[in-house]
Structures are given as structure tokens and as C-alpha cells.
Short mmCIF file of C-alpha atoms and ligand atoms in Angstrom, two decimals:
data_model
loop_
_atom_site.label_atom_id
_atom_site.label_comp_id
_atom_site.label_asym_id
_atom_site.label_seq_id
_atom_site.Cartn_x
_atom_site.Cartn_y
_atom_site.Cartn_z
CA MET P 1 26.10 -18.21 -27.04
CA LYS P 2 22.61 -19.68 -24.78
CA GLY P 3 24.64 -22.38 -23.31
CA GLU P 4 23.64 -25.11 -21.19
CA ARG P 5 19.82 -24.46 -19.61
CA VAL P 6 18.52 -24.52 -16.03
CA LEU P 7 15.72 -26.30 -14.94
CA ILE P 8 13.06 -24.69 -13.76
CA PHE P 9 11.36 -25.73 -10.48
CA ASP P 10 8.70 -24.31 -9.38
CA THR P 11 7.41 -25.55 -5.09
CA THR P 12 4.51 -22.75 -5.06
CA LEU P 13 1.58 -25.35 -4.89
CA ARG P 14 4.52 -27.19 -2.06
CA ASP P 15 6.71 -24.48 -0.70
CA GLY P 16 4.33 -21.59 -0.98
CA GLU P 17 1.16 -23.28 -0.16
CA GLN P 18 2.56 -23.98 2.93
CA ALA P 19 3.04 -20.75 3.59
CA ALA P 20 0.99 -19.26 7.36
CA GLY P 21 -2.26 -18.51 5.88
CA THR P 22 -2.93 -20.12 2.48
CA SER P 23 -5.41 -22.58 1.57
CA LEU P 24 -5.93 -23.48 -2.39
CA ASN P 25 -8.66 -25.23 -3.60
CA PRO P 26 -7.45 -28.48 -5.99
CA ASN P 27 -9.53 -26.15 -8.54
CA GLU P 28 -7.26 -23.29 -7.53
CA LYS P 29 -4.34 -25.04 -7.31
CA LEU P 30 -4.91 -25.84 -11.53
CA GLU P 31 -5.41 -22.92 -12.68
CA ILE P 32 -1.90 -22.01 -11.26
CA ALA P 33 -0.56 -25.26 -12.85
CA ARG P 34 -2.44 -24.49 -16.28
CA GLN P 35 -0.38 -20.90 -15.73
CA LEU P 36 2.91 -22.32 -15.09
CA GLU P 37 3.37 -24.68 -17.49
CA SER P 38 2.45 -22.00 -19.58
CA LEU P 39 4.51 -19.94 -18.45
CA GLY P 40 7.31 -22.73 -19.47
CA VAL P 41 8.11 -23.92 -15.85
CA ASP P 42 10.58 -27.30 -16.12
CA ILE P 43 8.77 -29.30 -13.38
CA ILE P 44 5.87 -28.73 -10.79
CA GLU P 45 5.59 -29.35 -7.92
CA ALA P 46 2.08 -29.70 -6.98
CA GLY P 47 2.00 -31.43 -3.74
CA PHE P 48 2.91 -33.71 -0.74
CA PRO P 49 -0.17 -36.19 -1.40
CA ILE P 50 0.90 -37.91 2.27
CA THR P 51 -0.03 -35.52 4.52
CA SER P 52 -3.38 -34.27 2.79
CA GLN P 53 -6.41 -36.10 0.66
CA GLY P 54 -6.49 -32.22 -0.18
CA ASP P 55 -3.16 -32.37 -1.24
CA PHE P 56 -3.70 -35.51 -2.50
CA ASP P 57 -6.36 -34.24 -4.96
CA ALA P 58 -4.49 -31.85 -6.19
CA VAL P 59 -1.62 -33.46 -7.31
CA ARG P 60 -3.90 -36.14 -8.99
CA LEU P 61 -6.13 -33.39 -10.25
CA ILE P 62 -2.80 -31.50 -11.71
CA SER P 63 -0.79 -35.16 -13.49
CA LYS P 64 -4.25 -36.20 -15.20
CA GLU P 65 -4.36 -32.21 -17.06
CA VAL P 66 -1.00 -30.59 -17.32
CA ARG P 67 0.78 -32.89 -19.39
CA ASN P 68 3.75 -30.31 -20.93
CA SER P 69 5.97 -29.36 -18.01
CA THR P 70 7.01 -32.32 -15.01
CA ILE P 71 4.73 -33.36 -12.24
CA CYS P 72 6.10 -33.69 -9.31
CA ALA P 73 5.24 -35.24 -5.47
CA LEU P 74 6.91 -34.81 -2.14
CA CYS P 75 7.59 -37.64 0.45
CA HIS P 76 8.93 -39.33 3.53
CA ALA P 77 11.20 -41.62 3.44
CA ASN P 78 8.57 -44.10 4.50
CA ASP P 79 7.28 -46.93 1.82
CA GLU P 80 3.52 -45.43 2.97
CA ALA P 81 4.49 -41.88 2.12
CA ILE P 82 6.69 -43.12 -1.37
CA ASP P 83 3.48 -44.83 -2.37
CA ARG P 84 1.01 -42.08 -1.49
CA ALA P 85 3.20 -39.72 -3.67
CA TRP P 86 3.37 -42.44 -7.16
CA GLU P 87 -0.92 -43.20 -6.04
CA ALA P 88 -1.11 -39.60 -7.12
CA VAL P 89 1.51 -38.14 -9.74
CA LYS P 90 0.74 -41.55 -11.57
CA ARG P 91 -1.22 -40.45 -14.68
CA ALA P 92 1.00 -37.50 -15.09
CA ARG P 93 3.24 -37.96 -18.35
CA LYS P 94 5.85 -37.35 -17.24
CA GLY P 95 6.44 -37.40 -13.31
CA ARG P 96 8.76 -37.62 -10.65
CA ILE P 97 8.68 -38.90 -6.27
CA HIS P 98 10.96 -36.21 -4.95
CA VAL P 99 11.91 -38.36 -1.53
CA PHE P 100 13.20 -35.74 0.87
CA LEU P 101 15.17 -37.05 4.88
CA SER P 102 17.19 -35.20 6.79
CA THR P 103 20.73 -35.54 6.85
CA SER P 104 22.09 -33.11 9.67
CA LYS P 105 23.45 -33.45 12.88
CA VAL P 106 21.59 -31.79 14.68
CA HIS P 107 18.20 -32.82 13.29
CA LEU P 108 20.04 -36.59 13.36
CA THR P 109 20.01 -36.37 16.91
CA TYR P 110 17.18 -33.53 17.96
CA GLN P 111 14.40 -34.73 15.36
CA LEU P 112 15.25 -38.18 13.42
CA LYS P 113 16.38 -39.60 15.95
CA LYS P 114 18.34 -42.34 14.28
CA SER P 115 22.58 -42.91 13.93
CA ALA P 116 24.02 -41.79 9.97
CA THR P 117 24.29 -45.54 9.44
CA ASP P 118 19.94 -46.48 10.02
CA VAL P 119 20.05 -42.06 7.78
CA LEU P 120 21.76 -43.66 4.55
CA LYS P 121 19.92 -46.78 4.58
CA LEU P 122 16.86 -44.87 4.38
CA ALA P 123 17.81 -42.56 1.64
CA THR P 124 18.84 -45.55 -0.03
CA SER P 125 16.76 -47.75 0.20
CA SER P 126 13.76 -45.31 -0.38
CA VAL P 127 15.26 -44.29 -3.18
CA ALA P 128 15.20 -47.27 -4.86
CA ARG P 129 11.63 -47.59 -4.03
CA ALA P 130 10.25 -45.15 -5.47
CA CYS P 131 12.72 -46.19 -8.73
CA LYS P 132 10.93 -49.31 -8.71
CA TYR P 133 7.65 -46.87 -9.66
CA CYS P 134 8.89 -44.21 -11.62
CA GLY P 135 12.31 -43.83 -13.60
CA ASP P 136 12.61 -39.76 -12.20
CA VAL P 137 13.64 -39.24 -8.02
CA GLU P 138 14.66 -36.39 -6.74
CA PHE P 139 16.30 -36.79 -3.32
CA THR P 140 16.92 -33.99 -0.94
CA PRO P 141 19.14 -34.55 1.93
CA MET P 142 16.79 -31.88 4.01
CA ASP P 143 19.77 -29.75 6.19
CA THR P 144 21.70 -30.39 3.84
CA THR P 145 23.90 -26.69 4.75
CA ARG P 146 24.36 -28.28 7.90
CA THR P 147 24.53 -31.63 7.23
CA ASP P 148 28.64 -33.38 7.99
CA ILE P 149 30.41 -33.06 4.22
CA LYS P 150 31.78 -35.98 4.65
CA PHE P 151 28.74 -37.54 5.58
CA LEU P 152 27.04 -35.91 2.67
CA TYR P 153 29.01 -37.45 -0.45
CA GLU P 154 27.72 -40.77 1.06
CA VAL P 155 23.88 -40.07 1.04
CA LEU P 156 24.69 -38.71 -3.02
CA GLU P 157 26.80 -41.33 -3.83
CA GLY P 158 23.90 -43.99 -1.79
CA VAL P 159 21.00 -41.97 -3.74
CA ILE P 160 22.74 -41.71 -6.65
CA ASP P 161 23.50 -45.65 -6.92
CA ALA P 162 20.27 -45.86 -5.95
CA GLY P 163 18.25 -44.61 -9.11
CA ALA P 164 18.29 -40.91 -7.97
CA THR P 165 18.52 -38.60 -10.83
CA THR P 166 18.02 -35.66 -9.61
CA VAL P 167 20.25 -34.14 -6.24
CA ASN P 168 18.87 -31.59 -4.16
CA ILE P 169 21.18 -29.61 -2.26
CA ALA P 170 19.01 -27.68 0.51
CA ASP P 171 19.64 -24.83 2.52
CA THR P 172 15.61 -25.93 4.22
CA VAL P 173 17.19 -23.49 7.30
CA GLY P 174 18.17 -19.83 4.88
CA TYR P 175 21.86 -20.09 6.91
CA SER P 176 24.02 -19.86 3.86
CA ILE P 177 25.44 -17.20 2.53
CA PRO P 178 26.53 -17.50 -1.47
CA SER P 179 30.67 -17.86 -1.22
CA GLU P 180 29.98 -20.37 1.21
CA PHE P 181 26.96 -22.21 -0.51
CA GLY P 182 28.72 -21.77 -4.50
CA ARG P 183 31.68 -24.58 -2.69
CA LEU P 184 29.95 -26.93 -1.28
CA ILE P 185 28.05 -27.27 -4.49
CA GLU P 186 31.50 -26.93 -6.14
CA GLY P 187 32.73 -29.37 -3.87
CA ILE P 188 29.98 -31.64 -4.66
CA CYS P 189 30.85 -31.87 -8.26
CA LYS P 190 34.34 -32.44 -7.34
CA ASN P 191 34.22 -35.53 -4.19
CA VAL P 192 30.71 -37.29 -5.30
CA PRO P 193 31.84 -40.29 -7.98
CA ASN P 194 29.09 -40.50 -9.73
CA ILE P 195 27.46 -37.34 -9.04
CA SER P 196 27.72 -37.15 -13.91
CA LYS P 197 24.47 -39.46 -13.90
CA ALA P 198 22.51 -36.71 -11.52
CA VAL P 199 21.14 -33.54 -11.87
CA ILE P 200 22.02 -31.20 -8.97
CA SER P 201 19.27 -29.10 -8.24
CA VAL P 202 18.85 -25.68 -5.48
CA HIS P 203 16.68 -25.63 -2.71
CA CYS P 204 16.98 -22.19 -1.45
CA HIS P 205 14.72 -20.05 1.70
CA ASN P 206 15.05 -16.66 2.21
CA ASP P 207 15.46 -15.89 5.49
CA LEU P 208 19.01 -13.61 4.69
CA GLY P 209 17.77 -12.39 1.93
CA LEU P 210 20.07 -14.20 0.30
CA ALA P 211 17.81 -16.95 -1.09
CA VAL P 212 18.37 -15.75 -5.01
CA ALA P 213 21.86 -15.03 -4.54
CA ASN P 214 22.46 -18.32 -3.09
CA SER P 215 20.91 -20.48 -5.59
CA LEU P 216 22.14 -18.02 -8.58
CA GLU P 217 26.04 -18.68 -6.79
CA ALA P 218 25.59 -21.98 -7.59
CA VAL P 219 24.66 -22.13 -11.15
CA ARG P 220 28.03 -20.84 -11.64
CA ARG P 221 29.21 -23.26 -9.74
CA GLY P 222 27.31 -26.55 -11.53
CA ALA P 223 23.68 -26.62 -10.36
CA ARG P 224 21.61 -27.00 -13.06
CA GLN P 225 17.97 -26.75 -11.46
CA ILE P 226 16.59 -24.61 -8.80
CA GLU P 227 14.09 -24.70 -6.82
CA CYS P 228 11.58 -21.74 -6.56
CA THR P 229 8.27 -19.91 -5.93
CA VAL P 230 5.70 -16.84 -7.51
CA ASN P 231 6.20 -13.67 -5.60
CA GLY P 232 8.85 -16.11 -3.31
CA ILE P 233 6.28 -16.97 -1.22
CA GLY P 234 6.94 -20.15 1.06
CA GLU P 235 7.83 -20.43 4.30
CA ARG P 236 8.57 -18.17 6.99
CA ALA P 237 10.61 -15.84 4.56
CA GLY P 238 9.96 -17.57 1.78
CA ASN P 239 11.64 -19.53 -1.85
CA ALA P 240 14.39 -18.07 -4.23
CA ALA P 241 11.67 -16.20 -5.51
CA MET P 242 11.32 -17.54 -8.84
CA GLU P 243 11.26 -13.83 -11.32
CA GLU P 244 14.20 -12.56 -9.47
CA ILE P 245 15.89 -15.72 -10.60
CA VAL P 246 15.20 -16.74 -14.58
CA MET P 247 15.68 -12.39 -14.66
CA GLY P 248 18.99 -12.45 -13.49
CA ILE P 249 19.92 -15.36 -15.43
CA LYS P 250 17.92 -13.98 -18.18
CA THR P 251 19.84 -10.29 -17.26
CA ARG P 252 23.30 -11.12 -17.00
CA SER P 253 23.56 -14.24 -19.08
CA ASP P 254 27.14 -12.37 -20.75
CA GLN P 255 28.02 -13.69 -16.75
CA TYR P 256 25.88 -16.45 -16.76
CA HIS P 257 26.18 -17.85 -19.74
CA LEU P 258 23.17 -19.91 -18.65
CA TYR P 259 19.24 -19.97 -20.20
CA THR P 260 15.80 -20.90 -18.89
CA ASP P 261 12.83 -22.19 -21.27
CA ILE P 262 10.88 -19.10 -19.45
CA ASP P 263 8.25 -17.01 -21.74
CA THR P 264 9.83 -13.93 -19.91
CA MET P 265 6.62 -12.65 -20.93
CA GLN P 266 4.01 -14.27 -18.28
CA LEU P 267 5.95 -12.95 -15.20
CA TYR P 268 4.03 -10.35 -14.41
CA LYS P 269 0.99 -11.67 -15.05
CA THR P 270 1.51 -14.91 -12.93
CA SER P 271 3.48 -13.32 -10.24
CA ARG P 272 -0.64 -11.54 -10.03
CA MET P 273 -2.08 -15.02 -10.21
CA VAL P 274 -0.24 -16.30 -7.44
CA SER P 275 -0.84 -13.20 -6.02
CA GLU P 276 -5.18 -13.11 -6.26
CA PHE P 277 -5.58 -16.89 -5.84
CA THR P 278 -3.61 -17.34 -2.16
CA GLY P 279 -4.19 -13.58 -0.86
CA PHE P 280 -0.47 -12.24 -0.43
CA ILE P 281 -0.38 -8.99 -2.26
CA VAL P 282 3.48 -7.86 -3.27
CA PRO P 283 5.18 -5.09 -2.38
CA GLN P 284 5.32 -1.97 -4.30
CA ASN P 285 9.49 -2.27 -3.94
CA LYS P 286 9.65 -6.15 -4.73
CA ALA P 287 11.58 -6.47 -8.05
CA ILE P 288 10.57 -7.00 -10.98
CA VAL P 289 7.32 -7.30 -10.50
CA GLY P 290 6.10 -4.91 -7.45
CA ASN P 291 4.31 -2.02 -8.68
CA ASN P 292 6.91 0.32 -8.55
CA ALA P 293 9.56 -2.29 -10.65
CA PHE P 294 10.08 -0.47 -13.38
CA ARG P 295 8.80 3.77 -11.83
CA HIS P 296 10.91 6.35 -11.87
CA GLN P 297 10.70 9.40 -9.39
CA SER P 298 13.71 10.62 -9.44
CA GLY P 299 13.63 13.90 -12.49
CA ILE P 300 17.50 13.14 -14.03
CA HIS P 301 16.47 9.36 -13.64
CA GLN P 302 13.19 10.56 -15.38
CA ASP P 303 15.05 13.07 -18.29
CA GLY P 304 17.56 10.69 -19.33
CA ILE P 305 14.74 7.55 -19.48
CA ILE P 306 12.81 10.18 -21.98
CA LYS P 307 16.04 10.51 -24.16
CA GLU P 308 17.14 6.57 -24.01
CA ALA P 309 15.63 4.40 -22.14
CA ASN P 310 18.91 2.23 -21.19
CA THR P 311 20.24 5.25 -19.39
CA TYR P 312 18.75 3.98 -16.89
CA GLU P 313 17.05 0.63 -17.26
CA ILE P 314 18.59 -2.65 -17.03
CA MET P 315 15.67 -4.05 -17.95
CA ASP P 316 12.45 -3.30 -20.68
CA PRO P 317 8.99 -3.61 -18.92
CA LYS P 318 7.55 -5.46 -21.65
CA ASP P 319 9.91 -8.52 -21.07
CA VAL P 320 7.91 -8.78 -18.25
CA GLY P 321 5.24 -8.24 -19.09
CA VAL P 322 4.05 -5.01 -17.38
CA PRO P 323 0.62 -4.05 -18.88
CA SER P 324 1.01 0.06 -19.65
CA SER P 325 -0.76 2.14 -17.05
CA ALA P 326 -1.70 4.66 -19.97
CA LEU P 327 -5.38 4.90 -21.06
CA VAL P 328 -6.20 1.70 -23.16
CA LEU P 329 -10.18 2.06 -22.81
CA GLY P 330 -12.44 4.80 -22.75
CA LYS P 331 -17.19 3.80 -21.77
CA LEU P 332 -17.35 4.72 -25.74
CA SER P 333 -15.07 1.24 -26.41
CA GLY P 334 -17.72 -1.46 -27.34
CA ARG P 335 -17.69 -5.02 -26.78
CA HIS P 336 -14.70 -6.04 -30.13
CA ALA P 337 -12.40 -4.11 -28.67
CA PHE P 338 -12.42 -4.88 -25.16
CA LYS P 339 -12.03 -8.40 -26.34
CA GLU P 340 -9.27 -7.40 -27.87
CA ARG P 341 -7.67 -5.92 -24.96
CA LEU P 342 -8.19 -9.25 -22.98
CA LEU P 343 -6.88 -11.14 -24.95
CA GLU P 344 -3.67 -9.13 -25.66
CA MET P 345 -3.50 -9.15 -21.48
CA GLY P 346 -3.89 -13.41 -22.06
CA PHE P 347 -7.23 -13.91 -20.58
CA SER P 348 -9.49 -15.80 -23.39
CA LEU P 349 -13.68 -15.83 -21.59
CA ASP P 350 -15.73 -17.60 -22.77
CA ASP P 351 -19.30 -15.83 -24.36
CA ASP P 352 -20.98 -15.72 -21.63
CA ALA P 353 -17.97 -14.98 -19.48
CA LEU P 354 -16.90 -12.07 -21.48
CA ILE P 355 -20.30 -10.57 -21.94
CA HIS P 356 -20.36 -10.28 -18.03
CA ALA P 357 -16.94 -9.00 -17.89
CA PHE P 358 -18.16 -5.66 -20.95
CA LYS P 359 -20.86 -5.42 -18.49
CA SER P 360 -18.60 -4.47 -15.39
CA PHE P 361 -16.16 -2.48 -17.90
CA LYS P 362 -19.25 -0.26 -18.79
CA GLU P 363 -20.11 -0.23 -15.36
CA LEU P 364 -16.65 0.62 -14.81
CA ALA P 365 -16.10 3.11 -17.33
CA ASP P 366 -19.07 5.10 -16.64
CA LYS P 367 -17.26 6.13 -12.68
CA LYS P 368 -13.60 5.93 -13.55
CA LYS P 369 -12.75 8.15 -16.79
CA VAL P 370 -9.55 6.22 -17.96
CA VAL P 371 -9.86 2.14 -17.42
CA THR P 372 -6.09 0.86 -17.16
CA ASP P 373 -5.18 -1.97 -17.89
CA ARG P 374 -4.60 -2.66 -14.67
CA ASP P 375 -7.99 -2.72 -13.39
CA ILE P 376 -9.00 -4.57 -15.85
CA GLN P 377 -6.78 -7.26 -14.20
CA SER P 378 -8.44 -6.28 -11.55
CA LEU P 379 -12.18 -6.45 -13.26
CA ILE P 380 -11.25 -10.06 -14.12
CA GLY P 381 -9.82 -11.05 -10.73
CA GLU P 382 -13.76 -10.49 -9.45
CA GLU P 383 -15.18 -12.34 -12.46
CA MET P 384 -13.06 -15.40 -11.62
CA ARG P 385 -13.56 -14.73 -8.41
CA THR P 386 -17.49 -14.78 -8.64
CA ALA P 387 -17.53 -17.81 -11.39
CA SER P 388 -17.25 -20.14 -9.17
CA GLU P 389 -19.47 -19.02 -6.15
CA VAL P 390 -21.88 -20.20 -3.43
CA TYR P 391 -23.93 -17.05 -2.57
CA HIS P 392 -23.64 -13.93 -4.34
CA LEU P 393 -23.68 -10.73 -3.38
CA ASP P 394 -26.40 -9.25 -5.63
CA HIS P 395 -27.00 -5.44 -3.18
CA VAL P 396 -25.19 -3.84 -0.50
CA GLU P 397 -26.39 -0.77 0.69
CA VAL P 398 -24.95 0.62 4.14
CA SER P 399 -26.29 3.90 6.35
CA CYS P 400 -23.51 6.09 7.89
CA GLY P 401 -22.20 9.28 9.65
CA ASN P 402 -20.79 10.39 12.99
CA HIS P 403 -23.83 11.08 14.07
CA SER P 404 -25.48 7.48 12.92
CA MET P 405 -26.07 4.44 14.18
CA PRO P 406 -23.88 2.28 10.92
CA THR P 407 -26.64 0.00 9.50
CA ALA P 408 -25.80 -2.21 6.52
CA THR P 409 -28.83 -3.93 5.06
CA VAL P 410 -27.09 -6.60 2.07
CA ARG P 411 -29.22 -9.50 0.02
CA LEU P 412 -27.47 -12.60 -1.26
CA ILE P 413 -28.37 -14.59 -3.74
CA GLY P 414 -27.86 -18.67 -2.05
CA PRO P 415 -26.86 -21.89 -3.98
CA ASN P 416 -30.72 -22.62 -5.15
CA LYS P 417 -31.08 -19.06 -6.33
CA GLU P 418 -33.25 -17.88 -3.13
CA ILE P 419 -33.12 -14.39 -3.13
CA LEU P 420 -31.89 -13.55 0.40
CA ALA P 421 -31.65 -10.63 3.01
CA ASP P 422 -30.76 -8.98 5.78
CA ALA P 423 -29.94 -6.45 7.92
CA ALA P 424 -27.74 -5.64 10.73
CA LEU P 425 -26.02 -2.37 12.97
CA GLY P 426 -22.35 -2.21 12.98
CA THR P 427 -19.33 -0.21 14.93
CA GLY P 428 -18.83 0.89 11.87
CA PRO P 429 -20.07 0.41 8.26
CA VAL P 430 -17.81 -2.37 7.41
CA ASP P 431 -19.08 -4.02 10.49
CA ALA P 432 -22.46 -3.52 10.63
CA VAL P 433 -21.52 -5.13 6.52
CA TYR P 434 -19.93 -7.93 8.32
CA LYS P 435 -22.28 -9.04 10.47
CA ALA P 436 -25.73 -9.27 8.87
CA ILE P 437 -23.64 -11.79 5.72
CA ASN P 438 -22.85 -13.36 8.96
CA ARG P 439 -27.00 -13.37 9.90
CA LEU P 440 -27.53 -14.81 5.46
CA VAL P 441 -24.81 -17.25 5.67
CA ARG P 442 -24.18 -18.63 9.96
CA VAL P 443 -21.07 -20.21 9.47
CA PRO P 444 -18.24 -19.35 12.59
CA ASN P 445 -15.78 -17.12 11.90
CA GLN P 446 -12.68 -14.46 12.89
CA LEU P 447 -12.15 -11.59 10.87
CA THR P 448 -8.16 -11.84 11.01
CA GLU P 449 -6.75 -9.32 8.72
CA PHE P 450 -8.17 -6.92 6.67
CA SER P 451 -6.62 -4.47 4.59
CA VAL P 452 -7.30 -1.46 1.90
CA ASN P 453 -4.80 -0.90 -0.97
CA SER P 454 -5.76 1.92 -4.21
CA ILE P 455 -5.50 -0.42 -7.71
CA THR P 456 -4.14 2.93 -9.19
CA GLU P 457 -3.78 6.70 -8.36
CA GLY P 458 -6.78 8.74 -8.56
CA ILE P 459 -9.51 9.78 -6.15
CA ASP P 460 -11.00 7.38 -8.26
CA ALA P 461 -8.82 4.29 -8.46
CA MET P 462 -10.45 1.45 -7.63
CA GLY P 463 -10.54 -0.16 -4.57
CA GLU P 464 -9.21 -3.61 -3.40
CA VAL P 465 -9.65 -5.63 -0.05
CA LEU P 466 -8.12 -8.66 1.12
CA ILE P 467 -8.84 -10.30 3.86
CA ARG P 468 -8.50 -12.78 5.52
CA ILE P 469 -10.58 -15.19 8.03
CA GLU P 470 -10.69 -18.32 10.24
CA SER P 471 -12.84 -21.37 10.81
CA GLY P 472 -12.20 -24.62 12.40
CA GLY P 473 -7.79 -24.05 12.14
CA ALA P 474 -8.28 -23.04 9.29
CA GLY P 475 -7.68 -20.12 6.91
CA TYR P 476 -8.90 -18.49 3.93
CA THR P 477 -8.40 -15.58 2.16
CA GLY P 478 -10.69 -13.35 0.53
CA ARG P 479 -10.43 -10.39 -2.80
CA GLY P 480 -12.68 -8.08 -3.26
CA ALA P 481 -11.79 -4.95 -5.88
CA ASP P 482 -14.45 -1.87 -6.02
CA THR P 483 -14.78 2.00 -5.93
CA ASP P 484 -16.29 2.14 -3.90
CA ILE P 485 -14.43 0.67 -0.59
CA ILE P 486 -17.77 -0.58 1.00
CA VAL P 487 -18.79 -2.76 -1.20
CA ALA P 488 -15.43 -3.69 -1.94
CA SER P 489 -14.93 -4.96 1.19
CA ALA P 490 -18.70 -6.54 1.61
CA LYS P 491 -17.05 -8.69 -1.87
CA ALA P 492 -14.04 -9.20 -0.23
CA TYR P 493 -15.69 -11.01 2.47
CA MET P 494 -18.51 -12.87 0.28
CA ASN P 495 -14.58 -14.61 -1.23
CA ALA P 496 -13.72 -15.54 2.05
CA LEU P 497 -16.84 -17.01 3.15
CA ASN P 498 -17.49 -18.85 -1.03
CA ARG P 499 -14.00 -20.68 -0.81
CA LEU P 500 -14.14 -22.05 2.90
CA LEU P 501 -17.72 -23.53 1.40
CA VAL P 502 -16.02 -25.06 -1.61
CA GLN P 503 -13.22 -25.88 0.41
CA LYS P 504 -16.30 -28.50 3.37
CA ARG P 505 -18.26 -29.05 0.24
CA THR P 506 -14.73 -30.85 -1.73
CA SER P 507 -13.24 -32.22 1.15
CA ARG P 508 -17.04 -34.22 2.32
CA GLN P 509 -16.87 -34.94 -1.34
CA VAL P 510 -13.51 -37.22 -1.42
CA GLU P 511 -14.48 -38.99 1.43
CA ASN P 512 -17.63 -40.26 -1.10
CA GLU P 513 -14.85 -41.56 -3.15
CA PRO P 514 -15.28 -45.12 -3.33
MN1 MN I 1 11.17 -25.42 1.36
#
């Protein structure tokens, strides 16, 4: 008995992207959307079209390209925003307009400065307008958990009468606790007379670390859609994490008697992709997708696992697609074996990209005896980043030490294949490299974050550098991986600069469009 289905509504590209410092370009958003589609996400909230041309373009592009998932566009409860949302999703095979409006007393009094009657009218008329365009309309009474309960029932009844097919109960500020949130859902089921005509959705934030717990309690009490993000990224402490929701429902189906259509074997891969693109590192101890999620340290546990996995493992790591860290390939492996391994891991590269990736793999295998799946993943990430470069890092060389002046020489290949070279001094080798690159690329920016992590164990491990730069009020992340952390730092910086340049270029193109 599978029970009823819970719809998975992913808002990584909207609420997740809204999180401080993330900035994805339309093509990166499309890549993520394609992966979400392949993962089996029911509804993809692709953006908030009225807020920027970039968001509008991304939603329009995703609507055109992604055919299996419903594509949703967010809008305020006003005509212009609703029209713009529709304009962005109208080409989707399955489109959805998502209207939101605050209903809590504190928001009404201080933010909207409107009476309850006005808010009710605005909510229903906005939903009615959206319904004229689209048969699939979701309404969110924002800050639901702090809304007067009688007024909430009235609003929900009103918007469902106006045509809303999904009503989303939002714990916008992450204040609720499971027992209370569950009662709220139960109350809605009992007290909103026309509730059977709509799907109840929940949108929980993690300010108290309860987003997943609240969402799971809600489905036990009658909700059938959960809004979540990959890795739980989102405003402040983030949203409910999709991988935790999905594995919670699956692992404890004995309690929930529910299921989702998510292909759990792709959870790990999706998590890495989102982390890669947004620059949000997955914490080591993150449930389901963290590096330590399936590592056993205690001797008693290890002993048990060897005898029978069930002793200390409630989930099989294979079920979420965690790659094994065993030796998979070495320096004698051929291109065919490499390609096969990539396919098993879910990467299909075209011929040119494959030749290039194979060359990088051989170089890595020369430096590092053991090449694991995680190394290969990082290498493919590197390949994906270089595919969309404006400037390519061709050569980097540093000299440093305790009695020398750190000096860097860099050579870049520019947008017209021109070769650019320069050198600079710095306070340290990374500083010298960045200064030399700045002399060539000449984009004013500030480095705001810099971190180095090792991808696998061992002294010959690949180092991964993550940086964040700011320019013109926007933040851009960059990543780079190499066995040499100075080279990884240079790659990360080039990656951030390239993102910045591509973003500037696409926003210019858009302005020129009719
Ligand atoms: Mn939110």
C-alpha cells in the first residue's frame, strides 16, 4: 500500500535564489531546472518575474524547455505582477501562477496599511484575474501562522471560490512548532467548507530548525504539497530541505502511508549541482547529502555495519545516489572506461567535452594515485565551468616563501582568443595571483569570502576553493578545484569573474530585445 501522493514543489530557483549572495544566470537556472525535472519534481517555482528582467527571462526560458514538471511563477496580488507572471509562464506545457498577499495582523497594520476587508477583496480579485489566464493558480496568505484564524478561513474560502486550485500555508518567519502547525492544517480541513476543491500546500522556514518537522506533520494532517528547496537553501536559515522531506516520507512510510514521485537515486547529484552553482557548501553533517551522512566512526558501529548494514544504517546510501569512495579508475584506465563511469554517475558529455574531460582525468591520475567518484564529480564541475568562460586561465605561476616577495605571473586567453599576460606582487601568493588577474581583466570588485576545502582524504587530495566577490551591489560566487590550492584559487577567481561578465552581457542583450 503506497497511500496518497505528496506533491513536491521545489522553490530552489525562487526562495533559494533569494538567499543572501546567490546569483544564478538564466542558463544556470535552466540547468538546475532540467535536473529537477529529471529528479521528478512535480512543480518548479522558477522565479518572481516582476522583480527583474533576469528573473523574467529565466522563467520564460525554463517554461519553454522543461516539459514534464509544472512551471510556476510567483507574483504579488496586483494586476501588473500577475500579468507579468503569466507572460513568463504562458509557453509552459503546464504553467502555474502563484499569487501571494500578507494576511497577518502585523503585516496588515505595518506593511500593507490595509483593512481585513480590503485584503480579502484584493486576494479574491487577484486570484480571479490569474484564473482568467491559467487553470492552475496557487494562493499564499503570507505569514499564515500569525494570521487571525477566523480571517484565514474566510480568505481561503474566498480564494478557492475565486478559482485557486492550491492554497499554501506559509510559516514565513519560521515560528511554528509541529503540534501547533499540524493543528492549523487540521483546522483548515475542518473549517473551510470548500477546501476539498484545492490542494493544501505548506511552506516552512527553518529559523527554529523545524521546517522539515513542520512540513512532515502537515502531511500527516492533510496537506498534499510541500514547498522545499535542495539542500534547504533559502531566506535566512533556509526552507525545508527536499532531500530530508523525501527520505523522511520514504524511510518512514510505515508511519506516513504516503509517497512522492521523486527518484531518490538522484538526490545526491542534485544536491552537488545546486551547491556547485549557488556556492552554498553542504555542511559535512547535513542529513542525507552531507559527506558524513553515511560515515561511521565508532568502532562498535563499524563492526555492526560490516556484519549487517541494517544494524546502524536506516537508509542505504545507494538509495540517495551517494557515490562510493572506492578506487574506480587509475592512470591506466582508457577513455571507454572513463565514459562508462561518467554515464553511471549520470553525466553525458558530448564528444569534445569528453575528450577534454578525459585529458583532465589523465592529468589528475598522474598526480593522484586514487581517483574516486568524488574527484571525478569535481573534475566534471570544473569542465562545466570552463565551458561558459569569457576569459580562460591558461597559465599561473607563483614564487613565495618566508623571505621572498610573493610574485605571480598569469596568462589568460581572452574573448577573442587573444593572449594576455602580466605579473604582480602581493601580500601572499593568492593575493599576488588575484592582483595579476585584475591587471588583465579590469573589473572592479571586492573579495568578500574565501575558503578552501579538501574533496577527499589524503595529502594528495584535490583542494576546492570557494570565493565570493561583490561588484556593483551584486554578489558572485566562484569555485575552482585542483591538487594545487593556488591554482584552485586562481580558477575560483576566474570562475567568479566569468559569471560576473556573463551576467553583465546577458542583461545588456535583454535590454536590446524588442
Ligand atoms: Mn519563503
